[in-house]
Coordinates of N, CA and C in Angstrom, one line a residue:
M1 N 91.7 101.4 90.3 CA 92.7 101.4 91.4 C 94.1 101.2 90.9
S2 N 95.0 101.9 91.4 CA 96.4 101.8 91.0 C 97.0 100.5 91.5
N3 N 97.9 99.9 90.6 CA 98.7 98.7 91.0 C 100.2 98.9 90.9
L4 N 100.6 100.1 91.3 CA 102.0 100.5 91.1 C 103.0 99.7 91.9
K5 N 102.7 99.5 93.2 CA 103.6 98.7 94.0 C 103.7 97.3 93.5
Q6 N 102.5 96.7 93.2 CA 102.5 95.3 92.7 C 103.3 95.2 91.4
S7 N 103.2 96.2 90.5 CA 103.9 96.2 89.2 C 105.4 96.3 89.5
M8 N 105.9 97.1 90.5 CA 107.3 97.2 90.8 C 107.8 95.9 91.4
D9 N 107.0 95.3 92.3 CA 107.3 94.0 92.9 C 107.4 92.9 91.8
T10 N 106.5 92.9 90.9 CA 106.6 91.9 89.8 C 107.8 92.2 88.9
A11 N 108.2 93.4 88.7 CA 109.4 93.7 87.9 C 110.6 93.2 88.6
M12 N 110.7 93.2 89.9 CA 111.8 92.8 90.7 C 111.9 91.3 90.7
T13 N 110.9 90.5 90.3 CA 111.0 89.1 90.2 C 111.6 88.6 88.9
I14 N 111.8 89.5 88.0 CA 112.5 89.1 86.7 C 113.9 88.8 87.0
D15 N 114.4 87.6 86.5 CA 115.7 87.1 86.8 C 116.7 88.2 86.5
G16 N 117.6 88.5 87.4 CA 118.7 89.5 87.3 C 118.2 91.0 87.5
A17 N 117.0 91.2 87.9 CA 116.5 92.6 88.1 C 117.2 93.2 89.3
L18 N 117.8 94.3 89.2 CA 118.4 95.1 90.2 C 117.6 96.2 90.7
A19 N 116.8 96.9 89.8 CA 116.0 98.0 90.1 C 114.9 98.2 89.1
A20 N 113.8 98.8 89.5 CA 112.7 99.1 88.6 C 112.1 100.4 89.0
A21 N 111.5 101.1 88.0 CA 110.8 102.3 88.3 C 109.8 102.6 87.2
L22 N 108.7 103.4 87.6 CA 107.8 103.9 86.7 C 108.0 105.4 86.7
V23 N 108.2 106.0 85.5 CA 108.7 107.4 85.4 C 107.7 108.2 84.5
D24 N 107.5 109.4 84.9 CA 106.7 110.3 84.1 C 107.8 111.2 83.3
H25 N 107.9 111.0 82.0 CA 108.9 111.7 81.2 C 108.5 113.1 80.9
R26 N 107.3 113.5 81.3 CA 107.0 114.9 81.1 C 107.6 115.8 82.2
S27 N 107.7 115.1 83.4 CA 108.2 115.9 84.6 C 109.6 115.4 85.0
G28 N 109.9 114.1 84.6 CA 111.1 113.5 85.1 C 111.0 112.9 86.5
M29 N 109.8 112.8 87.0 CA 109.5 112.3 88.3 C 109.3 110.8 88.3
C30 N 109.9 110.2 89.4 CA 109.7 108.8 89.6 C 108.4 108.5 90.3
L31 N 107.4 107.8 89.8 CA 106.1 107.6 90.4 C 106.1 106.4 91.3
A32 N 106.9 105.4 91.0 CA 107.0 104.2 91.8 C 108.4 103.6 91.6
Q33 N 109.0 102.9 92.6 CA 110.3 102.3 92.4 C 110.5 101.1 93.3
A34 N 111.5 100.3 92.9 CA 111.9 99.1 93.7 C 113.3 98.9 93.4
G35 N 114.0 98.4 94.4 CA 115.5 98.1 94.3 C 116.3 99.2 94.9
T36 N 117.5 98.8 95.3 CA 118.4 99.8 96.0 C 119.7 99.9 95.3
V37 N 119.9 99.4 94.1 CA 121.2 99.4 93.5 C 121.7 100.8 93.1
M38 N 120.8 101.7 93.0 CA 121.2 103.1 92.5 C 120.1 104.1 93.0
N39 N 120.4 105.3 92.8 CA 119.5 106.4 93.1 C 118.5 106.5 92.0
L40 N 117.3 105.9 92.2 CA 116.3 105.8 91.1 C 115.7 107.2 90.7
D41 N 115.7 108.1 91.6 CA 115.2 109.4 91.3 C 116.1 110.1 90.3
L42 N 117.4 110.0 90.5 CA 118.4 110.5 89.6 C 118.3 109.8 88.3
A43 N 118.2 108.5 88.3 CA 118.2 107.7 87.1 C 116.9 108.1 86.3
A44 N 115.8 108.3 87.0 CA 114.6 108.7 86.3 C 114.7 110.0 85.6
A45 N 115.3 110.9 86.2 CA 115.5 112.3 85.6 C 116.4 112.1 84.4
G46 N 117.5 111.4 84.5 CA 118.4 111.2 83.4 C 117.9 110.5 82.3
N47 N 117.1 109.4 82.5 CA 116.5 108.6 81.4 C 115.4 109.4 80.8
T48 N 114.8 110.4 81.5 CA 113.8 111.2 80.9 C 114.4 112.0 79.8
Q49 N 115.6 112.4 79.9 CA 116.3 113.2 78.8 C 116.5 112.3 77.6
V50 N 116.8 111.0 77.9 CA 117.0 110.0 76.8 C 115.7 109.9 76.0
V51 N 114.6 109.7 76.7 CA 113.3 109.5 76.1 C 112.9 110.7 75.3
R52 N 113.1 111.9 75.9 CA 112.7 113.1 75.2 C 113.5 113.3 73.9
A53 N 114.8 113.0 74.0 CA 115.7 113.2 72.8 C 115.3 112.3 71.7
K54 N 115.0 111.0 72.1 CA 114.6 110.0 71.0 C 113.2 110.4 70.4
L55 N 112.3 110.9 71.2 CA 111.0 111.3 70.7 C 111.1 112.5 69.8
K56 N 112.0 113.4 70.1 CA 112.3 114.6 69.3 C 112.9 114.2 68.0
T57 N 113.9 113.3 68.0 CA 114.5 112.8 66.8 C 113.6 112.1 65.9
M58 N 112.7 111.3 66.5 CA 111.7 110.6 65.7 C 110.8 111.6 65.0
E59 N 110.4 112.6 65.7 CA 109.5 113.7 65.2 C 110.2 114.4 64.0
S60 N 111.4 114.7 64.2 CA 112.2 115.4 63.1 C 112.4 114.5 61.9
L61 N 112.5 113.2 62.1 CA 112.6 112.3 60.9 C 111.3 111.9 60.3
G62 N 110.2 112.3 61.0 CA 108.9 112.0 60.4 C 108.5 110.5 60.7
L63 N 109.1 109.9 61.7 CA 108.8 108.5 62.1 C 107.5 108.5 62.9
R64 N 106.5 107.8 62.5 CA 105.2 107.9 63.1 C 104.9 106.7 64.1
K65 N 105.6 105.6 64.0 CA 105.3 104.5 64.9 C 106.0 104.9 66.2
G66 N 105.3 104.5 67.3 CA 105.8 104.8 68.7 C 107.0 104.0 69.1
I67 N 107.7 104.4 70.1 CA 108.8 103.6 70.7 C 108.3 102.5 71.5
E68 N 108.8 101.3 71.3 CA 108.4 100.2 72.2 C 109.4 100.3 73.4
D69 N 110.7 100.1 73.2 CA 111.6 100.2 74.2 C 112.9 100.7 73.7
I70 N 113.8 101.2 74.7 CA 115.1 101.7 74.4 C 116.0 100.8 75.3
L71 N 117.1 100.3 74.7 CA 118.1 99.5 75.4 C 119.4 100.2 75.5
I72 N 119.9 100.3 76.8 CA 121.3 100.8 77.0 C 122.1 99.7 77.6
T73 N 123.2 99.3 76.9 CA 124.0 98.2 77.3 C 125.2 98.8 78.0
L74 N 125.5 98.4 79.3 CA 126.7 98.7 80.0 C 127.5 97.5 80.1
G75 N 128.7 97.6 80.7 CA 129.6 96.4 80.8 C 129.0 95.3 81.6
D76 N 128.2 95.5 82.6 CA 127.6 94.4 83.4 C 126.1 94.6 83.6
Q77 N 125.5 95.5 82.9 CA 124.1 95.7 83.1 C 123.4 96.1 81.8
Y78 N 122.1 95.8 81.8 CA 121.2 96.3 80.7 C 120.3 97.3 81.4
H79 N 120.1 98.4 80.8 CA 119.1 99.4 81.2 C 118.0 99.4 80.2
L80 N 116.8 99.0 80.6 CA 115.7 98.9 79.6 C 114.6 99.9 79.9
I81 N 114.3 100.7 78.9 CA 113.2 101.7 79.1 C 112.1 101.2 78.2
R82 N 110.9 101.0 78.8 CA 109.7 100.6 78.1 C 108.6 101.6 78.2
L83 N 108.3 102.3 77.1 CA 107.2 103.2 77.1 C 105.9 102.6 77.4
V84 N 104.9 103.3 78.0 CA 103.6 102.8 78.3 C 102.6 103.5 77.5
P85 N 102.3 102.9 76.3 CA 101.3 103.6 75.3 C 99.9 103.8 75.9
S86 N 99.5 103.0 76.9 CA 98.2 103.3 77.4 C 98.2 104.4 78.4
N87 N 99.3 104.9 78.9 CA 99.5 106.0 79.8 C 100.6 106.9 79.2
V88 N 100.2 107.7 78.2 CA 101.1 108.6 77.5 C 101.9 109.4 78.5
G89 N 103.2 109.4 78.3 CA 104.1 110.2 79.1 C 104.8 109.4 80.2
L90 N 104.5 108.1 80.3 CA 105.1 107.2 81.3 C 106.0 106.2 80.7
F91 N 107.0 105.8 81.4 CA 107.8 104.7 80.9 C 108.3 103.9 82.2
L92 N 108.4 102.6 81.9 CA 109.0 101.6 82.9 C 110.5 101.6 82.6
Y93 N 111.2 101.5 83.7 CA 112.7 101.5 83.7 C 113.2 100.3 84.5
L94 N 113.9 99.4 83.8 CA 114.5 98.2 84.5 C 115.9 98.1 84.4
V95 N 116.6 97.9 85.5 CA 118.1 97.7 85.5 C 118.2 96.1 85.7
L96 N 119.0 95.5 84.8 CA 119.1 94.1 84.7 C 120.6 93.7 84.7
D97 N 121.0 92.8 85.6 CA 122.3 92.2 85.7 C 122.5 91.4 84.5
K98 N 123.6 91.7 83.7 CA 123.8 90.9 82.4 C 124.1 89.5 82.7
A99 N 124.8 89.2 83.8 CA 125.2 87.8 84.0 C 124.1 86.9 84.5
K100 N 123.1 87.5 85.2 CA 122.0 86.8 85.8 C 120.7 86.9 85.0
G101 N 120.5 87.8 84.1 CA 119.3 88.1 83.4 C 119.3 87.6 82.0
N102 N 118.1 87.4 81.5 CA 117.9 87.0 80.1 C 117.1 88.2 79.5
L103 N 117.8 88.9 78.6 CA 117.2 90.2 78.0 C 115.9 89.9 77.3
A104 N 115.8 88.9 76.5 CA 114.5 88.6 75.8 C 113.4 88.3 76.8
L105 N 113.7 87.5 77.8 CA 112.6 87.2 78.8 C 112.3 88.5 79.6
A106 N 113.2 89.3 79.9 CA 113.0 90.5 80.7 C 112.1 91.5 79.9
R107 N 112.4 91.6 78.5 CA 111.5 92.4 77.7 C 110.1 91.9 77.6
Y108 N 110.0 90.6 77.5 CA 108.6 90.0 77.5 C 107.9 90.2 78.8
K109 N 108.5 90.1 79.9 CA 107.9 90.3 81.2 C 107.5 91.8 81.5
L110 N 108.4 92.6 81.0 CA 108.2 94.0 81.2 C 107.0 94.5 80.3
T111 N 106.9 93.9 79.2 CA 105.7 94.1 78.3 C 104.4 93.7 79.0
E112 N 104.4 92.6 79.7 CA 103.3 92.1 80.4 C 102.9 93.1 81.5
I113 N 103.9 93.6 82.3 CA 103.7 94.6 83.3 C 103.1 95.9 82.7
E114 N 103.7 96.3 81.6 CA 103.2 97.5 81.0 C 101.7 97.4 80.6
R115 N 101.4 96.3 80.0 CA 100.0 96.1 79.6 C 99.0 96.0 80.8
S116 N 99.5 95.5 81.9 CA 98.5 95.4 83.1 C 98.6 96.6 84.1
L117 N 99.4 97.5 83.7 CA 99.6 98.7 84.6 C 98.4 99.5 84.8
Q118 N 98.0 99.9 85.9 CA 96.9 100.8 86.3 C 97.4 101.9 87.1
V119 N 97.3 103.1 86.5 CA 97.8 104.3 87.2 C 96.6 105.1 87.6

């Protein structure tokens, strides 16, 4: 049984969380989302391009280890992309307020969500 809503709700309990989504980077589609700070469907599609570019670069470089996460730092936000190795093609996306969040703790909690995710 899927626990997508519960996973998004849990992500939103992370201190400083502004938005969260589960995205299929094969299609660019947002499978689940929470938060209203931005258009998460648009963000999902855009971040799909980031993931695809990094995977292609890693392949070109012959890097065999998978991506754990990708961090994009903005002036007042962190955008964290966490790939879901148990569900190839999916990633979790978290938008975190820099002033209110703790990046290390957010990464830890997002990893817990990723490991318990049932799609």
